XYZ file of C-alpha atoms in Angstrom:
657
model
C -42.921 -69.218 -57.324
C -42.027 -69.318 -53.650
C -40.871 -65.699 -53.749
C -44.133 -64.539 -55.322
C -46.174 -66.318 -52.643
C -43.923 -64.876 -49.942
C -44.387 -61.286 -51.058
C -48.129 -61.705 -51.534
C -48.280 -62.941 -47.945
C -46.280 -59.866 -46.896
C -48.786 -57.676 -48.682
C -51.638 -59.390 -46.854
C -49.795 -59.147 -43.559
C -49.308 -55.398 -43.935
C -53.086 -54.941 -44.079
C -53.928 -57.417 -41.315
C -52.973 -55.356 -38.282
C -52.771 -51.734 -37.316
C -49.315 -51.001 -35.950
C -47.100 -52.950 -33.565
C -46.910 -51.370 -30.129
C -49.843 -48.975 -30.483
C -52.796 -49.345 -28.119
C -56.288 -47.940 -28.732
C -57.798 -45.236 -26.567
C -60.961 -46.161 -24.695
C -63.488 -43.334 -24.527
C -66.513 -43.124 -22.274
C -69.132 -40.707 -21.121
C -68.874 -38.935 -17.797
C -71.559 -41.180 -16.306
C -69.819 -44.380 -17.405
C -66.525 -43.148 -16.012
C -67.992 -42.330 -12.624
C -69.762 -45.688 -12.486
C -66.539 -47.579 -13.172
C -64.545 -45.288 -10.806
C -61.988 -44.399 -13.477
C -60.082 -41.206 -14.069
C -59.895 -39.033 -17.165
C -56.556 -40.499 -18.204
C -57.674 -44.146 -18.326
C -61.063 -43.367 -19.842
C -61.159 -39.862 -21.353
C -64.361 -38.052 -22.113
C -62.774 -35.226 -24.075
C -61.767 -35.984 -27.669
C -58.785 -33.952 -28.815
C -58.976 -32.454 -32.296
C -55.656 -31.353 -33.751
C -55.047 -29.283 -36.861
C -52.148 -29.728 -39.246
C -50.539 -27.677 -41.997
C -52.542 -26.854 -45.135
C -51.376 -27.805 -48.608
C -52.565 -27.606 -52.194
C -52.132 -29.432 -55.501
C -51.518 -26.057 -57.132
C -48.609 -25.090 -54.897
C -45.691 -26.953 -53.339
C -45.787 -24.460 -50.463
C -47.521 -25.664 -47.308
C -48.598 -23.281 -44.559
C -49.376 -23.634 -40.893
C -52.969 -23.479 -39.730
C -52.487 -20.183 -37.925
C -51.167 -18.570 -41.108
C -54.713 -18.422 -42.492
C -56.217 -16.580 -39.508
C -58.678 -19.337 -38.646
C -59.965 -19.777 -35.107
C -56.966 -20.331 -32.849
C -56.558 -22.357 -29.676
C -55.693 -20.231 -26.632
C -55.585 -22.895 -23.912
C -52.726 -24.615 -22.117
C -52.726 -27.874 -24.053
C -49.338 -28.459 -25.683
C -48.734 -29.588 -29.251
C -47.833 -33.235 -29.876
C -44.136 -33.959 -30.224
C -43.183 -34.213 -33.890
C -40.537 -36.658 -35.051
C -37.795 -35.836 -37.531
C -39.770 -37.111 -40.505
C -42.782 -34.959 -39.665
C -40.618 -31.850 -39.370
C -38.946 -32.611 -42.698
C -42.320 -33.136 -44.383
C -43.626 -29.839 -43.023
C -46.225 -31.227 -40.633
C -47.112 -28.779 -37.869
C -49.707 -30.380 -35.592
C -51.362 -27.947 -33.184
C -54.348 -28.061 -30.763
C -57.636 -26.691 -32.063
C -60.352 -24.602 -30.386
C -63.042 -27.160 -31.251
C -64.478 -28.826 -28.114
C -65.556 -32.456 -28.549
C -66.919 -34.701 -25.817
C -67.699 -38.348 -26.366
C -71.331 -38.956 -27.412
C -72.217 -35.309 -26.833
C -74.103 -34.012 -29.847
C -73.383 -30.420 -30.862
C -75.832 -28.423 -32.977
C -74.386 -25.360 -34.645
C -71.996 -24.056 -31.979
C -69.945 -20.929 -32.608
C -66.156 -21.195 -32.398
C -65.029 -17.643 -32.993
C -65.748 -14.466 -34.924
C -63.324 -12.802 -37.316
C -63.654 -9.246 -38.575
C -61.727 -7.758 -41.493
C -61.456 -4.152 -42.554
C -59.906 -2.366 -45.474
C -56.645 -1.530 -43.709
C -53.087 -2.857 -43.577
C -52.812 -6.014 -41.463
C -56.480 -6.947 -41.732
C -56.400 -6.594 -45.508
C -53.314 -8.824 -45.736
C -55.027 -11.591 -43.765
C -58.082 -11.409 -45.987
C -55.970 -11.500 -49.143
C -54.171 -14.569 -47.835
C -57.514 -16.281 -47.193
C -58.617 -15.415 -50.728
C -55.386 -16.797 -52.183
C -55.830 -20.016 -50.211
C -59.379 -20.438 -51.501
C -58.260 -19.732 -55.071
C -55.439 -22.309 -54.921
C -57.739 -24.857 -53.261
C -55.727 -25.247 -50.068
C -56.928 -28.112 -47.911
C -57.142 -28.445 -44.161
C -55.919 -31.572 -42.399
C -57.450 -32.393 -39.041
C -56.626 -35.301 -36.729
C -58.867 -37.061 -34.206
C -57.577 -40.022 -32.172
C -54.515 -40.273 -34.448
C -56.865 -40.688 -37.417
C -57.152 -38.202 -40.268
C -60.510 -36.484 -40.481
C -61.759 -37.446 -43.936
C -63.913 -35.683 -46.489
C -65.915 -38.278 -48.432
C -67.670 -37.434 -51.669
C -69.058 -39.248 -54.689
C -66.872 -39.709 -57.768
C -68.464 -40.131 -61.170
C -68.085 -43.706 -62.421
C -67.073 -45.101 -59.024
C -69.280 -47.279 -56.828
C -67.651 -46.239 -53.571
C -67.229 -42.656 -52.385
C -63.723 -41.292 -52.372
C -62.489 -40.352 -48.904
C -59.775 -37.700 -48.962
C -57.654 -37.009 -45.900
C -58.106 -33.261 -46.276
C -61.026 -30.938 -46.960
C -61.087 -27.585 -48.773
C -60.816 -24.369 -46.794
C -62.828 -22.544 -49.433
C -63.416 -22.155 -53.144
C -63.293 -19.603 -55.917
C -65.526 -18.743 -58.862
C -63.725 -16.883 -61.649
C -65.086 -14.339 -64.114
C -66.225 -17.089 -66.493
C -68.238 -18.818 -63.752
C -65.660 -21.639 -63.586
C -65.586 -23.166 -60.107
C -62.888 -24.945 -58.162
C -62.981 -27.055 -55.003
C -66.453 -27.683 -53.557
C -68.132 -24.595 -55.025
C -70.059 -26.949 -57.300
C -72.491 -27.623 -54.440
C -73.416 -23.920 -54.480
C -73.753 -23.632 -58.251
C -76.903 -21.490 -58.128
C -75.796 -19.323 -55.208
C -72.272 -18.226 -56.093
C -71.225 -15.046 -57.876
C -68.556 -14.441 -60.494
C -65.044 -13.460 -59.431
C -65.777 -14.202 -55.781
C -63.980 -16.179 -53.073
C -65.848 -18.262 -50.505
C -64.756 -19.793 -47.208
C -66.094 -22.944 -45.560
C -66.794 -21.559 -42.134
C -69.003 -24.391 -40.854
C -68.136 -28.071 -40.501
C -70.224 -31.045 -39.475
C -68.102 -33.774 -37.860
C -69.554 -37.292 -37.820
C -67.670 -39.634 -35.473
C -68.246 -43.372 -35.673
C -67.387 -45.499 -32.643
C -67.361 -49.163 -31.655
C -69.059 -50.099 -28.400
C -67.321 -52.800 -26.357
C -67.361 -54.099 -22.803
C -64.232 -53.448 -20.741
C -63.883 -53.751 -16.955
C -67.623 -53.705 -16.427
C -68.301 -50.434 -18.248
C -68.934 -49.537 -21.842
C -65.501 -49.035 -23.410
C -65.644 -47.313 -26.782
C -63.085 -46.987 -29.565
C -63.310 -44.424 -32.341
C -63.498 -45.893 -35.837
C -63.715 -42.872 -38.100
C -64.182 -39.121 -38.209
C -65.753 -37.682 -41.324
C -66.252 -34.022 -42.029
C -68.728 -32.149 -44.214
C -67.583 -28.571 -44.856
C -70.138 -25.889 -45.634
C -70.119 -22.212 -46.424
C -72.814 -20.364 -44.499
C -73.285 -16.615 -44.481
C -74.196 -16.236 -40.811
C -75.665 -12.997 -39.613
C -73.214 -10.761 -37.788
C -75.191 -11.051 -34.571
C -77.945 -13.214 -33.175
C -78.420 -16.992 -33.098
C -76.707 -19.189 -35.645
C -78.576 -21.071 -38.350
C -76.695 -24.042 -39.802
C -79.485 -26.205 -41.255
C -81.123 -25.740 -44.686
C -84.408 -23.897 -44.830
C -87.807 -25.565 -44.796
C -87.645 -26.232 -48.531
C -84.276 -27.935 -48.180
C -82.343 -25.239 -50.012
C -78.802 -24.395 -49.000
C -78.101 -21.217 -47.099
C -76.245 -18.396 -48.806
C -72.482 -19.086 -48.748
C -69.986 -16.926 -46.896
C -68.140 -14.570 -49.245
C -64.587 -13.413 -48.708
C -65.392 -9.916 -49.855
C -65.518 -6.636 -48.002
C -69.075 -5.323 -47.868
C -69.154 -1.663 -46.995
C -65.501 -1.740 -45.970
C -65.979 -4.533 -43.413
C -66.361 -8.310 -43.396
C -67.458 -10.495 -40.470
C -67.047 -14.281 -40.536
C -68.580 -16.482 -37.849
C -67.043 -19.964 -37.644
C -69.252 -22.758 -36.330
C -69.412 -26.538 -36.106
C -71.705 -29.478 -35.390
C -70.820 -32.921 -34.017
C -72.734 -36.182 -34.414
C -71.895 -39.635 -33.013
C -72.855 -42.880 -34.752
C -72.452 -46.320 -33.188
C -71.046 -49.035 -35.465
C -70.348 -52.505 -34.067
C -69.764 -54.240 -37.408
C -66.195 -52.976 -37.713
C -63.243 -53.165 -35.330
C -60.588 -50.692 -34.292
C -57.792 -52.611 -36.050
C -59.466 -52.136 -39.456
C -60.490 -48.504 -39.087
C -58.083 -47.365 -41.829
C -59.694 -49.662 -44.383
C -62.445 -47.301 -45.466
C -59.800 -44.707 -46.401
C -57.464 -47.098 -48.170
C -60.206 -49.074 -49.922
C -61.707 -45.916 -51.405
C -58.538 -45.437 -53.425
C -58.926 -47.569 -56.604
C -55.291 -48.594 -56.763
C -55.146 -52.345 -56.176
C -56.143 -53.484 -59.663
C -53.712 -51.021 -61.233
C -50.936 -52.260 -58.944
C -51.506 -55.847 -60.057
C -51.408 -54.719 -63.673
C -48.082 -53.030 -62.952
C -46.673 -56.214 -61.411
C -47.830 -58.379 -64.313
C -46.303 -55.895 -66.752
C -43.008 -55.975 -64.842
C -42.945 -59.770 -64.642
C -43.439 -60.006 -68.425
C -40.420 -57.735 -68.948
C -38.344 -59.824 -66.528
C -39.325 -63.056 -68.271
C -38.389 -61.551 -71.637
C -34.978 -60.479 -70.379
C -34.450 -63.783 -68.592
C -35.188 -65.651 -71.807
C -32.660 -63.589 -73.746
C -30.081 -63.947 -71.002
C -30.597 -67.713 -70.809
C -30.233 -67.997 -74.574
C -26.946 -66.094 -74.482
C -25.492 -67.865 -71.466
C -26.646 -71.387 -72.299
C -26.201 -71.314 -76.065
C -24.021 -68.564 -77.465
C -21.673 -68.093 -74.532
C -21.475 -71.815 -73.824
C -20.452 -72.505 -77.408
C -17.897 -69.690 -77.300
C -16.323 -71.086 -74.152
C -16.173 -74.586 -75.585
C -14.540 -73.295 -78.760
C -12.082 -70.996 -76.978
C -11.042 -73.693 -74.519
C -10.136 -76.221 -77.197
C -6.545 -77.304 -77.435
C -5.788 -75.905 -80.879
C -4.146 -72.530 -80.349
C -4.373 -71.674 -84.065
C -8.131 -71.914 -84.030
C -8.262 -69.671 -80.999
C -6.179 -66.982 -82.664
C -8.565 -66.856 -85.608
C -11.491 -66.052 -83.334
C -12.824 -62.576 -82.817
C -15.002 -61.174 -80.126
C -15.006 -60.885 -76.389
C -12.021 -63.198 -75.777
C -9.661 -60.959 -77.734
C -10.044 -58.190 -75.139
C -9.090 -60.402 -72.175
C -5.916 -58.364 -71.723
C -7.854 -55.090 -71.450
C -11.191 -55.994 -69.924
C -9.938 -55.285 -66.385
C -7.997 -52.162 -67.304
C -8.853 -49.483 -64.694
C -11.333 -46.896 -66.002
C -10.762 -43.184 -66.207
C -12.080 -41.222 -63.209
C -11.943 -44.372 -61.097
C -12.128 -42.303 -57.923
C -15.497 -40.841 -58.896
C -16.856 -44.227 -59.953
C -15.877 -45.851 -56.674
C -17.487 -43.014 -54.691
C -20.715 -43.331 -56.698
C -20.753 -47.084 -56.085
C -20.257 -46.646 -52.359
C -23.135 -44.167 -52.142
C -25.233 -46.388 -54.397
C -24.805 -49.372 -52.091
C -25.792 -47.168 -49.162
C -28.992 -46.029 -50.914
C -29.857 -49.570 -52.056
C -29.601 -50.883 -48.505
C -31.762 -48.020 -47.214
C -34.430 -48.711 -49.825
C -34.554 -52.456 -49.174
C -34.630 -52.217 -45.376
C -37.123 -49.345 -45.220
C -39.602 -50.856 -47.660
C -39.266 -54.280 -46.008
C -40.278 -52.855 -42.634
C -42.993 -50.875 -44.378
C -44.362 -54.139 -45.768
C -44.444 -55.560 -42.244
C -46.618 -52.662 -41.090
C -44.119 -50.752 -38.956
C -44.333 -47.698 -41.235
C -48.115 -47.551 -41.550
C -49.905 -44.233 -42.210
C -50.798 -44.061 -38.500
C -47.138 -43.617 -37.621
C -46.640 -40.228 -39.253
C -43.171 -39.350 -40.434
C -41.811 -42.818 -39.642
C -40.796 -43.561 -43.239
C -38.566 -40.510 -43.639
C -37.220 -40.795 -40.096
C -36.218 -44.414 -40.695
C -34.580 -43.527 -44.016
C -32.514 -40.720 -42.469
C -31.381 -42.839 -39.534
C -30.400 -45.694 -41.864
C -28.513 -43.282 -44.106
C -26.470 -42.131 -41.141
C -25.630 -45.579 -39.810
C -24.990 -47.150 -43.228
C -22.018 -44.908 -43.873
C -19.680 -47.827 -43.090
C -20.827 -50.010 -46.033
C -20.488 -46.996 -48.332
C -16.912 -46.355 -47.232
C -16.018 -50.050 -47.351
C -17.325 -50.636 -50.896
C -15.802 -47.403 -52.195
C -12.406 -48.273 -50.734
C -12.455 -51.839 -52.091
C -13.352 -50.740 -55.620
C -10.860 -47.875 -55.615
C -8.078 -50.164 -54.403
C -8.921 -52.655 -57.152
C -8.514 -49.825 -59.681
C -4.982 -49.314 -58.370
C -5.780 -46.029 -56.637
C -3.346 -44.766 -54.031
C -5.048 -41.589 -52.800
C -6.944 -43.399 -50.084
C -7.455 -40.273 -47.972
C -9.085 -38.447 -50.874
C -11.323 -41.444 -51.548
C -12.347 -41.496 -47.903
C -13.219 -37.789 -47.890
C -15.071 -37.882 -51.213
C -17.179 -40.844 -50.080
C -18.135 -39.080 -46.863
C -18.837 -35.638 -48.338
C -19.439 -35.660 -52.122
C -22.910 -37.170 -52.589
C -24.239 -36.227 -49.141
C -22.837 -32.735 -49.654
C -24.585 -32.313 -53.014
C -27.858 -33.517 -51.507
C -27.574 -31.288 -48.439
C -26.538 -28.262 -50.500
C -29.540 -28.607 -52.812
C -31.830 -29.240 -49.852
C -30.503 -26.148 -48.039
C -31.077 -23.999 -51.136
C -34.676 -25.221 -51.388
C -35.112 -24.615 -47.681
C -34.069 -20.984 -48.169
C -36.905 -20.622 -50.687
C -39.338 -22.123 -48.171
C -38.065 -19.770 -45.464
C -38.536 -16.812 -47.758
C -42.111 -17.846 -48.564
C -42.997 -18.452 -44.907
C -43.960 -22.070 -45.590
C -44.387 -24.631 -42.831
C -42.287 -27.015 -44.947
C -39.214 -24.934 -44.104
C -37.027 -26.984 -41.796
C -36.195 -25.030 -38.616
C -32.612 -23.985 -37.988
C -32.331 -26.291 -34.961
C -33.365 -29.261 -37.100
C -30.725 -28.335 -39.670
C -28.144 -28.326 -36.889
C -29.379 -31.770 -35.814
C -29.008 -33.045 -39.396
C -25.484 -31.639 -39.594
C -24.622 -33.291 -36.290
C -25.933 -36.642 -37.560
C -23.873 -36.223 -40.726
C -20.589 -34.998 -39.249
C -20.875 -36.668 -35.864
C -22.100 -40.131 -36.872
C -22.133 -40.716 -40.629
C -18.669 -39.304 -41.424
C -16.831 -41.267 -38.682
C -18.619 -44.460 -39.711
C -17.661 -43.830 -43.340
C -14.028 -43.380 -42.290
C -14.157 -46.658 -40.369
C -15.603 -48.463 -43.384
C -12.987 -46.971 -45.694
C -10.177 -47.953 -43.323
C -11.393 -51.539 -43.157
C -11.783 -51.631 -46.940
C -8.230 -50.445 -47.596
C -6.828 -52.904 -45.046
C -8.286 -55.841 -46.974
C -6.317 -57.517 -49.748
C -6.897 -56.135 -53.208
C -9.500 -57.890 -55.345
C -7.641 -60.141 -57.789
C -8.968 -60.298 -61.318
C -8.998 -63.634 -63.180
C -6.810 -62.403 -66.094
C -3.805 -60.108 -66.354
C -3.977 -56.687 -67.979
C -1.696 -55.879 -70.900
C 0.619 -52.893 -70.650
C -0.410 -51.490 -74.039
C -4.136 -50.858 -74.557
C -5.774 -52.646 -77.461
C -7.266 -50.491 -80.209
C -11.057 -50.612 -80.263
C -12.504 -51.171 -83.766
C -15.116 -48.856 -85.230
C -18.456 -49.489 -83.572
C -21.830 -49.548 -85.234
C -24.356 -46.909 -84.214
C -26.413 -49.067 -81.852
C -23.359 -50.201 -79.862
C -21.898 -46.738 -79.335
C -21.983 -45.384 -75.817
C -24.643 -42.615 -76.038
C -27.220 -44.733 -77.845
C -26.578 -47.873 -75.799
C -26.747 -45.981 -72.494
C -30.080 -44.347 -73.336
C -31.565 -47.621 -74.577
C -30.452 -49.431 -71.440
C -32.795 -47.455 -69.183
C -36.015 -48.093 -71.114
C -36.797 -51.627 -69.891
C -36.071 -50.972 -66.186
C -38.230 -47.871 -66.311
C -40.969 -49.884 -67.992
C -41.134 -51.999 -64.833
C -41.804 -49.067 -62.534
C -43.521 -46.311 -64.494
C -46.970 -47.256 -63.162
C -45.628 -47.316 -59.618
C -44.164 -43.855 -60.204
C -47.673 -42.434 -60.433
C -48.558 -43.560 -56.900
C -45.246 -42.380 -55.471
C -45.560 -38.949 -57.076
C -49.197 -38.729 -55.967
C -48.067 -39.397 -52.415
C -45.395 -36.699 -52.617
C -47.065 -33.963 -54.636
C -50.821 -34.650 -54.335
C -50.647 -35.475 -50.607
C -52.201 -38.921 -50.880
C -51.488 -41.774 -48.492
C -48.981 -44.329 -49.758
C -49.457 -47.636 -47.976
C -48.797 -50.434 -50.501
C -45.315 -51.308 -49.298
C -45.844 -54.970 -50.186
C -46.306 -54.038 -53.838
C -43.424 -51.602 -53.555
C -41.046 -54.249 -52.238
C -41.966 -56.655 -55.004
C -41.535 -53.965 -57.668
C -38.162 -52.996 -56.180
C -36.894 -56.554 -56.466
C -38.207 -56.808 -60.032
C -36.423 -53.539 -60.834
C -33.154 -54.890 -59.427
C -33.467 -58.085 -61.488
C -34.318 -56.113 -64.634
C -31.374 -53.743 -64.173
C -29.030 -56.685 -63.628
C -30.178 -58.560 -66.718
C -30.144 -55.446 -68.902
C -26.612 -54.543 -67.810
C -25.335 -58.089 -68.419
C -26.894 -58.305 -71.881
C -25.517 -54.974 -73.069
C -22.135 -55.660 -71.481
C -21.894 -58.928 -73.430
C -22.806 -57.211 -76.718
C -20.161 -54.522 -76.155
C -17.463 -57.071 -75.357
C -18.376 -58.995 -78.515
C -17.719 -55.764 -80.392
C -14.240 -55.704 -78.771
C -15.159 -52.636 -76.717
C -13.694 -53.203 -73.248
C -14.769 -49.884 -71.692
C -17.488 -51.491 -69.655
C -16.862 -50.046 -66.188
C -18.590 -46.699 -66.571
C -20.925 -47.949 -69.287
C -22.408 -50.647 -67.051
C -23.052 -48.005 -64.395
C -24.564 -45.471 -66.781
C -26.605 -48.009 -68.757
C -28.976 -48.794 -65.921
C -28.413 -45.419 -64.287
C -30.070 -43.848 -67.344
C -33.366 -45.122 -65.918
C -33.235 -41.970 -63.793
C -33.334 -39.892 -66.986
C -36.680 -41.426 -67.919
C -37.858 -40.901 -64.350
C -37.095 -37.212 -64.752
C -39.025 -37.077 -68.034
C -41.963 -38.790 -66.351
C -41.884 -36.245 -63.535
C -42.254 -33.480 -66.132
C -45.193 -35.338 -67.650
C -46.774 -35.758 -64.219
C -46.352 -32.069 -63.454
C -47.969 -31.121 -66.760
C -50.939 -33.508 -66.513
C -51.640 -33.902 -62.777
C -50.459 -30.690 -61.113
C -51.421 -27.072 -61.640
C -48.486 -25.333 -60.032
C -48.695 -21.578 -59.599
C -45.737 -19.272 -59.004
C -41.994 -19.408 -59.533
C -41.292 -20.732 -56.032
C -43.506 -23.804 -56.543
C -41.819 -24.651 -59.837
C -38.333 -24.226 -58.375
C -39.232 -26.438 -55.422
C -40.728 -29.088 -57.689
C -37.635 -29.273 -59.884
C -35.299 -29.145 -56.884
C -36.916 -32.018 -55.018
C -37.250 -33.950 -58.283
C -33.504 -33.609 -58.893
C -32.842 -35.029 -55.425
C -35.049 -38.033 -56.153
C -33.494 -38.536 -59.593
C -29.959 -38.372 -58.178
C -30.644 -41.034 -55.552
C -32.427 -43.213 -58.119
C -29.497 -42.810 -60.545
C -27.032 -44.043 -57.926
C -29.316 -46.922 -56.959
C -29.940 -48.299 -60.461
C -26.404 -47.585 -61.673
C -24.876 -49.509 -58.769
C -27.059 -52.553 -59.469
C -26.024 -52.547 -63.134
C -22.335 -52.193 -62.312
C -22.134 -55.071 -59.844
C -24.203 -57.330 -62.115
C -21.789 -56.671 -65.003
C -18.794 -57.011 -62.677
C -19.972 -60.436 -61.559
C -20.673 -61.473 -65.162
C -17.285 -60.372 -66.545
C -15.348 -62.026 -63.724
C -17.350 -65.218 -64.101
C -16.836 -65.428 -67.865
C -13.122 -64.693 -67.935
C -12.406 -66.951 -64.961
C -13.399 -70.038 -66.992
C -11.458 -69.131 -70.157
C -8.071 -70.663 -70.819
C -5.649 -67.847 -71.598
C -2.454 -68.845 -73.379
């Protein structure tokens, strides 16, 4: 009960403050700044608007803002420095040409004018805009380190849904089917036509406070309302509906007479709101996502599974196993010899498995991944990896992976030495290069696809060199140090001796044979997390914000407990059937949870995504394989060490004649 209360308090804590070490920016008007005798740096009047890469639910490929030939910034302002996680995620934050000044209302101001003709380069740019509108690519803007949100009503929901991106355009096909926000122009659109949202209205909400004798203001939100307006090629702009309140004709992405002119414009409004504070300004985004009730349902579902497994495990340990131990430890040797079951394999239960080198390497990498997951999600629950700190989650994971090479080498060396292995140099090299090498090789292949497609998600060559330096310069030496320390330690002594001649394993029934038992072992652990998988995949593929690290940490612990109990139960049943090949089976039993994760990813792709193109499908399957591989090592390692502890504990209390 204490643990449940503790994690609920963590969940509450993660929503109670913004981010440790981050200070708000105080904005003021030019008059207020002159009155208080402050400079632009301490009290800025200009509000910077940054643009980020565009992405779509129908394509894994993300593209930079400038790729779509929107209005570009030509000033001297530099782009914000991106951390490693942002670069890996494909974020490309750049200054924008939109000019915003605090509390300065803008009514239909032109940004730029774009002209397209039916020739080579111009035609390519127009086709790319049309493709982006067809695939519903979304723009992501940033103001005061806050995402500019697009809020709209959702049928059946009381609150509007606030998305962190807004559509760049929309498309109406030949059957009058509409995508994106074309629904608002239902009576104005034409068949088989692309439209671009060339006008935006930005509504900025601010909190008015008193600081140092002047009115210090903090921005609370920035909401955007995209519109498609067919401005005249010349003359004054008209951005408001007509006198009857009807919408203006939308802007087509179609050459008319061999030429197309698009005028981009924007409006800015400021709204004062003193009922909310700066520290809670993310709440309106996070609260609009109806996830909390579903998360609690997921936790209750997982706890029921854990209680069921705990009950079975308690029954076996306290009743069946206790009676077996009492009977086997009696003084009559004749009675002991007549018994069958798990005690008869005491001379083979610690016989080294085949491919012990590979198993030890997998366990070392699994421990490394488990430590990364626990530490990263724990700090996420404390608020250090909040959505405001972009790229922090992946950056933290990569740094931890590099510096946790020592535990991987140490565990791998200890297990391999216990198996009687003598090729300690090979074990050291495999631990340092096998799993990281597979992951990097697959990642590099996917990056080649991104390079070929011109996507912003393609990691630059310099970043790849930095990753290689972190791997070879830091992770590999630390892995060698861990392996050296592991081999220097005394070998792990097992509680019973191993016979020289292996015992013959009797014929097993169908449900205790390896393939069936391994596949069945992954069902219950996956049942604990399958609801959580939806939110994780939505964060990765549908570009939604994932912020419920408190729930995630609790689910991760429940998953570890479930994997442990499942592995122990199945290990006991196999030993009762006189099958002593439990080393690999305990690893694969819970590791098979990754197989069901892969099946769920296929289901998610089929039901939630509408991927177009071979490149998007290849990228989806490639990144999914990376996730499945890491999850396989994580769950398999938990199952192995749970079974290892159980087997050693049981056979250490048995009297062996």
